[in-house]
């Protein structure tokens, strides 16, 4: 006989169910294994629910009965102390009902749990935890906190129910729950306290459609049946309980158990068989297997010290010889029990899956399953390897409190709380964003504007209601009471619960308030005035090319004409004549190439080369000029007066900004503007007036403000102003709340929903910015400070034509000097030097053309040079020229007629 102690509250329903299951387990096991050498001998003690009594009962069992194993006790708080006795005596303490995670077999050598650890059960982002102040209740809390943190959720409030509460204690806690904002409650209690808790919660009106209740397995009828009254009060509650695989043999067992239970408890209502009863049955089976394997007749005693017994001295406890081996054997046992597969890795039973149940009527309906590896799924298939986490939305829709299929919002303003006090700005300008108007008769304020409508849409998108009231931030005269920063700081002073308006998200403000995600993009930029439209300029035809390109082009025309004349005048009669005619021909020929109207024929190949390159240059120039002029005349070009912030600072210009906002700090601290050069304004009309005057006439050269306001200005005054320079990024426009406010995350998600709904967003913007979204003329215009073509654009062409022209001239001159260098006989005596020859040849080069085409006067004397030598010629009335040689040799006279 292997003596085993059973420590349990035998008067409780839980204890009665366990006792009957243990009795059946002993009978069934030894009926099947009659050939076994060993038998388990149970010695029962009933400590009720008292911790000290439980320890005393175990001590008595060890010293008087010399038990080699302890079954129980019922509560985790009892098992915690009893386990220390088990370690002392080397006696395994096997519990099928102590589920607190505080009791870990890994940390307690002789503790064995044949039930599921509560931490294996471990939504909404924010939840309230309600638990009893016992080891069973407290043990799960650290694991819940860790599990929630892993999924970015948190416990907003902990409601602790006393271990032995009166009804008034529970009601007080329920009233506290009504004061908080969270409406999702996770209840971790035993059926004894939990049944009373839900009855009182229903009477307090907390089982309505605004609430969500989740219970752990302690309140599942599978583990510990609750009363029918309590179950009726739990309508709509969701719960988690271990999954028990279906077995054919269990059906026969349940029928036999009901008969046995009725025989033993004649005056009690027949209870439902709980999972604890199945675990008790499997525990006895496992212990019987282990006892048979561990039994050694020579080592079946207690080794006791030679001391007298003292109830206050635990040193007198003996040591079980068979205890260590019995522990090893029970940890290695593995079989298919009534509760499923029985195996104790790490000293405790491991759950296969959990059932998600929903209390409907008088039953618990299974709506899905959960496993740690596969998540939620509508059906349980442990053999599949596919993760079913994506099927969570396919679960059967639960019935929520209030008999509705609509999920509770999970978060509302406290039923006994106050409305949110929301500060709103009083704006003197840019009322498209937020506008406050007071009724002249009643004095009641009314609100409108883009920010106001966005906030209302965001509230509609929330999964809960937010009662609120606007509080205008004004003084007694209904004027603005301070800056935007002052209004936001009222949140930290707890004068406002939030601020709604065109509030910009910037770093320094986030140190005392939390912002939601922006509902509108923003950034600080500079607006400047635009110069007049150049299409109204009578000299616009000069604009396509810059002055240096005009000058370079003119010089190129003249130089090309001169080079052509230089190459052609000696051999081409069309390029001869008097000086004035030659000059006119040079200018005419070069400029006539613009329209390819030159009539003069060229005879020199070098001239043709020069003209080929030049015509190509002229074609490029004329086409570019035509294109640029067409663009100037057909496309409106708006040229800003200023482009660089540093020019404003360097020249000491005045600039404007919107009064009462953070832009002033940006201009002074980041852009280094002189404070004396900053002028505050409050409306787009004031912006327009200041920019129109200019910095020299009492206005400003530029306006710095956030993009939403600048867009309003540009929409009202098309083609007058332009955003230039860099944009200084900000966080956008958002709503402000106190630090760590739970509303921020919900509002931010709602903002995303609204801003991503294009139709809804366009409708809101259309109410206040219709016709201001764009400026068609400005959108079609081109902004540029200088679009004239420059010399650099055509530098390559000018270099090519210059090189070709110069090379041709040099080649022509070299060839001329080579063929016309004077011989010694042609030089007058005494002028035999190289210099005289060079001057003579140069003179011949430029005198060759003077014979023809000039309007000679009657009797004019001219000098001729030919191969016959120098002559003098005179004109007569017959328009003839008579030449006479000036040398001494007699030669015939040369008569030439024009």
PDB file of N, CA, C and O in Angstrom, residues 387-432:
ATOM      1  N   UNK A 387      -0.952  28.821 -40.414  1.00  0.00           N
ATOM      2  CA  UNK A 387      -1.349  29.774 -39.376  1.00  0.00           C
ATOM      3  C   UNK A 387      -2.707  30.350 -39.700  1.00  0.00           C
ATOM      4  O   UNK A 387      -2.923  30.887 -40.776  1.00  0.00           O
ATOM      5  N   UNK A 388      -3.634  30.240 -38.733  1.00  0.00           N
ATOM      6  CA  UNK A 388      -4.991  30.711 -38.970  1.00  0.00           C
ATOM      7  C   UNK A 388      -5.256  32.065 -38.333  1.00  0.00           C
ATOM      8  O   UNK A 388      -6.403  32.437 -38.123  1.00  0.00           O
ATOM      9  N   UNK A 389      -4.197  32.809 -38.040  1.00  0.00           N
ATOM     10  CA  UNK A 389      -4.398  34.086 -37.373  1.00  0.00           C
ATOM     11  C   UNK A 389      -5.245  35.038 -38.213  1.00  0.00           C
ATOM     12  O   UNK A 389      -6.005  35.841 -37.711  1.00  0.00           O
ATOM     13  N   UNK A 390      -5.150  34.929 -39.541  1.00  0.00           N
ATOM     14  CA  UNK A 390      -5.922  35.807 -40.416  1.00  0.00           C
ATOM     15  C   UNK A 390      -7.403  35.493 -40.392  1.00  0.00           C
ATOM     16  O   UNK A 390      -8.210  36.258 -40.886  1.00  0.00           O
ATOM     17  N   UNK A 391      -7.775  34.337 -39.781  1.00  0.00           N
ATOM     18  CA  UNK A 391      -9.176  33.952 -39.763  1.00  0.00           C
ATOM     19  C   UNK A 391      -9.907  34.447 -38.516  1.00  0.00           C
ATOM     20  O   UNK A 391     -11.033  34.039 -38.253  1.00  0.00           O
ATOM     21  N   UNK A 392      -9.248  35.320 -37.747  1.00  0.00           N
ATOM     22  CA  UNK A 392      -9.875  35.789 -36.514  1.00  0.00           C
ATOM     23  C   UNK A 392     -11.201  36.478 -36.785  1.00  0.00           C
ATOM     24  O   UNK A 392     -12.160  36.343 -36.021  1.00  0.00           O
ATOM     25  N   UNK A 393     -11.288  37.202 -37.870  1.00  0.00           N
ATOM     26  CA  UNK A 393     -12.527  37.896 -38.197  1.00  0.00           C
ATOM     27  C   UNK A 393     -13.606  36.946 -38.690  1.00  0.00           C
ATOM     28  O   UNK A 393     -14.756  37.349 -38.877  1.00  0.00           O
ATOM     29  N   UNK A 394     -13.227  35.690 -38.961  1.00  0.00           N
ATOM     30  CA  UNK A 394     -14.206  34.725 -39.427  1.00  0.00           C
ATOM     31  C   UNK A 394     -14.860  33.968 -38.285  1.00  0.00           C
ATOM     32  O   UNK A 394     -15.631  33.045 -38.519  1.00  0.00           O
ATOM     33  N   UNK A 395     -14.542  34.302 -37.043  1.00  0.00           N
ATOM     34  CA  UNK A 395     -15.180  33.644 -35.917  1.00  0.00           C
ATOM     35  C   UNK A 395     -16.676  33.939 -35.923  1.00  0.00           C
ATOM     36  O   UNK A 395     -17.134  34.944 -36.454  1.00  0.00           O
ATOM     37  N   UNK A 396     -17.409  33.055 -35.301  1.00  0.00           N
ATOM     38  CA  UNK A 396     -18.847  33.274 -35.182  1.00  0.00           C
ATOM     39  C   UNK A 396     -19.093  34.550 -34.387  1.00  0.00           C
ATOM     40  O   UNK A 396     -18.533  34.733 -33.308  1.00  0.00           O
ATOM     41  N   UNK A 397     -19.911  35.470 -34.898  1.00  0.00           N
ATOM     42  CA  UNK A 397     -20.132  36.738 -34.175  1.00  0.00           C
ATOM     43  C   UNK A 397     -20.729  36.478 -32.800  1.00  0.00           C
ATOM     44  O   UNK A 397     -21.756  35.789 -32.679  1.00  0.00           O
ATOM     45  N   UNK A 398     -20.112  36.992 -31.763  1.00  0.00           N
ATOM     46  CA  UNK A 398     -20.664  36.763 -30.416  1.00  0.00           C
ATOM     47  C   UNK A 398     -21.852  37.671 -30.143  1.00  0.00           C
ATOM     48  O   UNK A 398     -22.032  38.711 -30.763  1.00  0.00           O
ATOM     49  N   UNK A 399     -22.632  37.259 -29.189  1.00  0.00           N
ATOM     50  CA  UNK A 399     -23.704  38.105 -28.670  1.00  0.00           C
ATOM     51  C   UNK A 399     -23.141  38.878 -27.491  1.00  0.00           C
ATOM     52  O   UNK A 399     -22.691  38.283 -26.505  1.00  0.00           O
ATOM     53  N   UNK A 400     -23.171  40.201 -27.594  1.00  0.00           N
ATOM     54  CA  UNK A 400     -22.568  41.050 -26.566  1.00  0.00           C
ATOM     55  C   UNK A 400     -23.601  41.421 -25.503  1.00  0.00           C
ATOM     56  O   UNK A 400     -24.803  41.212 -25.709  1.00  0.00           O
ATOM     57  N   UNK A 401     -23.137  41.944 -24.370  1.00  0.00           N
ATOM     58  CA  UNK A 401     -24.106  42.407 -23.362  1.00  0.00           C
ATOM     59  C   UNK A 401     -25.122  43.360 -23.977  1.00  0.00           C
ATOM     60  O   UNK A 401     -24.782  44.185 -24.827  1.00  0.00           O
ATOM     61  N   UNK A 402     -26.348  43.258 -23.527  1.00  0.00           N
ATOM     62  CA  UNK A 402     -27.424  44.036 -24.125  1.00  0.00           C
ATOM     63  C   UNK A 402     -28.072  43.312 -25.281  1.00  0.00           C
ATOM     64  O   UNK A 402     -28.874  43.884 -26.017  1.00  0.00           O
ATOM     65  N   UNK A 403     -27.691  42.015 -25.486  1.00  0.00           N
ATOM     66  CA  UNK A 403     -28.256  41.176 -26.539  1.00  0.00           C
ATOM     67  C   UNK A 403     -28.120  41.832 -27.915  1.00  0.00           C
ATOM     68  O   UNK A 403     -29.072  41.957 -28.674  1.00  0.00           O
ATOM     69  N   UNK A 404     -26.890  42.264 -28.237  1.00  0.00           N
ATOM     70  CA  UNK A 404     -26.616  42.894 -29.523  1.00  0.00           C
ATOM     71  C   UNK A 404     -25.420  42.232 -30.172  1.00  0.00           C
ATOM     72  O   UNK A 404     -24.531  41.696 -29.486  1.00  0.00           O
ATOM     73  N   UNK A 405     -25.414  42.260 -31.500  1.00  0.00           N
ATOM     74  CA  UNK A 405     -24.279  41.728 -32.248  1.00  0.00           C
ATOM     75  C   UNK A 405     -23.233  42.795 -32.541  1.00  0.00           C
ATOM     76  O   UNK A 405     -22.159  42.490 -33.065  1.00  0.00           O
ATOM     77  N   UNK A 406     -23.558  44.042 -32.252  1.00  0.00           N
ATOM     78  CA  UNK A 406     -22.621  45.141 -32.485  1.00  0.00           C
ATOM     79  C   UNK A 406     -21.586  45.169 -31.369  1.00  0.00           C
ATOM     80  O   UNK A 406     -21.930  45.269 -30.196  1.00  0.00           O
ATOM     81  N   UNK A 407     -20.288  45.096 -31.712  1.00  0.00           N
ATOM     82  CA  UNK A 407     -19.264  45.094 -30.658  1.00  0.00           C
ATOM     83  C   UNK A 407     -19.288  46.399 -29.868  1.00  0.00           C
ATOM     84  O   UNK A 407     -19.488  47.475 -30.428  1.00  0.00           O
ATOM     85  N   UNK A 408     -19.113  46.325 -28.567  1.00  0.00           N
ATOM     86  CA  UNK A 408     -19.041  47.563 -27.762  1.00  0.00           C
ATOM     87  C   UNK A 408     -17.861  48.420 -28.195  1.00  0.00           C
ATOM     88  O   UNK A 408     -16.841  47.902 -28.661  1.00  0.00           O
ATOM     89  N   UNK A 409     -18.014  49.712 -28.050  1.00  0.00           N
ATOM     90  CA  UNK A 409     -16.924  50.610 -28.419  1.00  0.00           C
ATOM     91  C   UNK A 409     -15.726  50.453 -27.500  1.00  0.00           C
ATOM     92  O   UNK A 409     -14.604  50.752 -27.875  1.00  0.00           O
ATOM     93  N   UNK A 410     -15.966  50.016 -26.291  1.00  0.00           N
ATOM     94  CA  UNK A 410     -14.863  49.702 -25.397  1.00  0.00           C
ATOM     95  C   UNK A 410     -14.304  50.871 -24.625  1.00  0.00           C
ATOM     96  O   UNK A 410     -13.504  50.683 -23.716  1.00  0.00           O
ATOM     97  N   UNK A 411     -14.720  52.061 -24.995  1.00  0.00           N
ATOM     98  CA  UNK A 411     -14.159  53.244 -24.323  1.00  0.00           C
ATOM     99  C   UNK A 411     -15.173  54.370 -24.445  1.00  0.00           C
ATOM    100  O   UNK A 411     -15.581  54.731 -25.537  1.00  0.00           O
ATOM    101  N   UNK A 412     -15.606  54.895 -23.333  1.00  0.00           N
ATOM    102  CA  UNK A 412     -16.536  56.024 -23.336  1.00  0.00           C
ATOM    103  C   UNK A 412     -16.107  56.986 -22.244  1.00  0.00           C
ATOM    104  O   UNK A 412     -15.293  56.666 -21.380  1.00  0.00           O
ATOM    105  N   UNK A 413     -16.683  58.153 -22.301  1.00  0.00           N
ATOM    106  CA  UNK A 413     -16.452  59.075 -21.199  1.00  0.00           C
ATOM    107  C   UNK A 413     -17.138  58.535 -19.949  1.00  0.00           C
ATOM    108  O   UNK A 413     -18.169  57.862 -20.044  1.00  0.00           O
ATOM    109  N   UNK A 414     -16.586  58.781 -18.790  1.00  0.00           N
ATOM    110  CA  UNK A 414     -17.184  58.250 -17.569  1.00  0.00           C
ATOM    111  C   UNK A 414     -18.649  58.661 -17.442  1.00  0.00           C
ATOM    112  O   UNK A 414     -19.011  59.798 -17.722  1.00  0.00           O
ATOM    113  N   UNK A 415     -19.498  57.729 -17.023  1.00  0.00           N
ATOM    114  CA  UNK A 415     -20.921  58.023 -16.887  1.00  0.00           C
ATOM    115  C   UNK A 415     -21.163  59.112 -15.850  1.00  0.00           C
ATOM    116  O   UNK A 415     -22.118  59.872 -15.948  1.00  0.00           O
ATOM    117  N   UNK A 416     -20.275  59.165 -14.852  1.00  0.00           N
ATOM    118  CA  UNK A 416     -20.428  60.181 -13.815  1.00  0.00           C
ATOM    119  C   UNK A 416     -19.423  61.313 -13.991  1.00  0.00           C
ATOM    120  O   UNK A 416     -19.241  62.137 -13.115  1.00  0.00           O
ATOM    121  N   UNK A 417     -18.739  61.351 -15.123  1.00  0.00           N
ATOM    122  CA  UNK A 417     -17.728  62.370 -15.352  1.00  0.00           C
ATOM    123  C   UNK A 417     -18.291  63.611 -16.004  1.00  0.00           C
ATOM    124  O   UNK A 417     -19.488  63.736 -16.267  1.00  0.00           O
ATOM    125  N   UNK A 418     -17.386  64.565 -16.297  1.00  0.00           N
ATOM    126  CA  UNK A 418     -17.765  65.828 -16.926  1.00  0.00           C
ATOM    127  C   UNK A 418     -17.402  65.798 -18.402  1.00  0.00           C
ATOM    128  O   UNK A 418     -16.646  64.959 -18.862  1.00  0.00           O
ATOM    129  N   UNK A 419     -17.947  66.767 -19.135  1.00  0.00           N
ATOM    130  CA  UNK A 419     -17.619  66.889 -20.549  1.00  0.00           C
ATOM    131  C   UNK A 419     -16.196  67.431 -20.705  1.00  0.00           C
ATOM    132  O   UNK A 419     -15.691  68.156 -19.849  1.00  0.00           O
ATOM    133  N   UNK A 420     -15.584  67.063 -21.821  1.00  0.00           N
ATOM    134  CA  UNK A 420     -14.263  67.597 -22.130  1.00  0.00           C
ATOM    135  C   UNK A 420     -14.355  69.101 -22.369  1.00  0.00           C
ATOM    136  O   UNK A 420     -15.191  69.563 -23.148  1.00  0.00           O
ATOM    137  N   UNK A 421     -13.506  69.845 -21.716  1.00  0.00           N
ATOM    138  CA  UNK A 421     -13.415  71.289 -21.959  1.00  0.00           C
ATOM    139  C   UNK A 421     -12.364  71.508 -23.045  1.00  0.00           C
ATOM    140  O   UNK A 421     -11.172  71.294 -22.825  1.00  0.00           O
ATOM    141  N   UNK A 422     -12.824  71.908 -24.220  1.00  0.00           N
ATOM    142  CA  UNK A 422     -11.946  72.057 -25.372  1.00  0.00           C
ATOM    143  C   UNK A 422     -11.740  73.536 -25.674  1.00  0.00           C
ATOM    144  O   UNK A 422     -12.695  74.258 -25.985  1.00  0.00           O
ATOM    145  N   UNK A 423     -10.505  73.985 -25.571  1.00  0.00           N
ATOM    146  CA  UNK A 423     -10.182  75.364 -25.899  1.00  0.00           C
ATOM    147  C   UNK A 423     -10.130  75.580 -27.403  1.00  0.00           C
ATOM    148  O   UNK A 423      -9.586  74.753 -28.134  1.00  0.00           O
ATOM    149  N   UNK A 424     -10.728  76.680 -27.852  1.00  0.00           N
ATOM    150  CA  UNK A 424     -10.734  77.010 -29.280  1.00  0.00           C
ATOM    151  C   UNK A 424     -10.266  78.451 -29.449  1.00  0.00           C
ATOM    152  O   UNK A 424     -10.502  79.300 -28.589  1.00  0.00           O
ATOM    153  N   UNK A 425      -9.588  78.769 -30.567  1.00  0.00           N
ATOM    154  CA  UNK A 425      -9.010  80.105 -30.746  1.00  0.00           C
ATOM    155  C   UNK A 425     -10.017  81.093 -31.327  1.00  0.00           C
ATOM    156  O   UNK A 425     -10.916  80.730 -32.095  1.00  0.00           O
ATOM    157  N   UNK A 426      -9.853  82.346 -30.966  1.00  0.00           N
ATOM    158  CA  UNK A 426     -10.586  83.458 -31.585  1.00  0.00           C
ATOM    159  C   UNK A 426      -9.642  84.088 -32.610  1.00  0.00           C
ATOM    160  O   UNK A 426      -8.631  84.664 -32.268  1.00  0.00           O
ATOM    161  N   UNK A 427      -9.995  83.964 -33.898  1.00  0.00           N
ATOM    162  CA  UNK A 427      -9.109  84.433 -34.961  1.00  0.00           C
ATOM    163  C   UNK A 427      -9.641  85.731 -35.546  1.00  0.00           C
ATOM    164  O   UNK A 427     -10.847  85.859 -35.808  1.00  0.00           O
ATOM    165  N   UNK A 428      -8.715  86.676 -35.757  1.00  0.00           N
ATOM    166  CA  UNK A 428      -9.077  87.938 -36.397  1.00  0.00           C
ATOM    167  C   UNK A 428      -9.012  87.832 -37.918  1.00  0.00           C
ATOM    168  O   UNK A 428      -9.602  88.646 -38.619  1.00  0.00           O
ATOM    169  N   UNK A 429      -8.291  86.900 -38.400  1.00  0.00           N
ATOM    170  CA  UNK A 429      -8.172  86.662 -39.832  1.00  0.00           C
ATOM    171  C   UNK A 429      -8.076  85.174 -40.103  1.00  0.00           C
ATOM    172  O   UNK A 429      -8.003  84.362 -39.168  1.00  0.00           O
ATOM    173  N   UNK A 430      -8.090  84.833 -41.388  1.00  0.00           N
ATOM    174  CA  UNK A 430      -8.058  83.429 -41.774  1.00  0.00           C
ATOM    175  C   UNK A 430      -9.155  82.636 -41.054  1.00  0.00           C
ATOM    176  O   UNK A 430      -8.928  81.572 -40.479  1.00  0.00           O
ATOM    177  N   UNK A 431     -10.361  83.172 -41.095  1.00  0.00           N
ATOM    178  CA  UNK A 431     -11.487  82.532 -40.420  1.00  0.00           C
ATOM    179  C   UNK A 431     -11.968  81.293 -41.161  1.00  0.00           C
ATOM    180  O   UNK A 431     -12.900  80.621 -40.690  1.00  0.00           O
ATOM    181  N   UNK A 432     -11.387  81.014 -42.286  1.00  0.00           N
ATOM    182  CA  UNK A 432     -11.726  79.764 -42.957  1.00  0.00           C
ATOM    183  C   UNK A 432     -11.344  78.557 -42.106  1.00  0.00           C
ATOM    184  O   UNK A 432     -11.920  77.476 -42.254  1.00  0.00           O
TER     185      UNK A 432
END
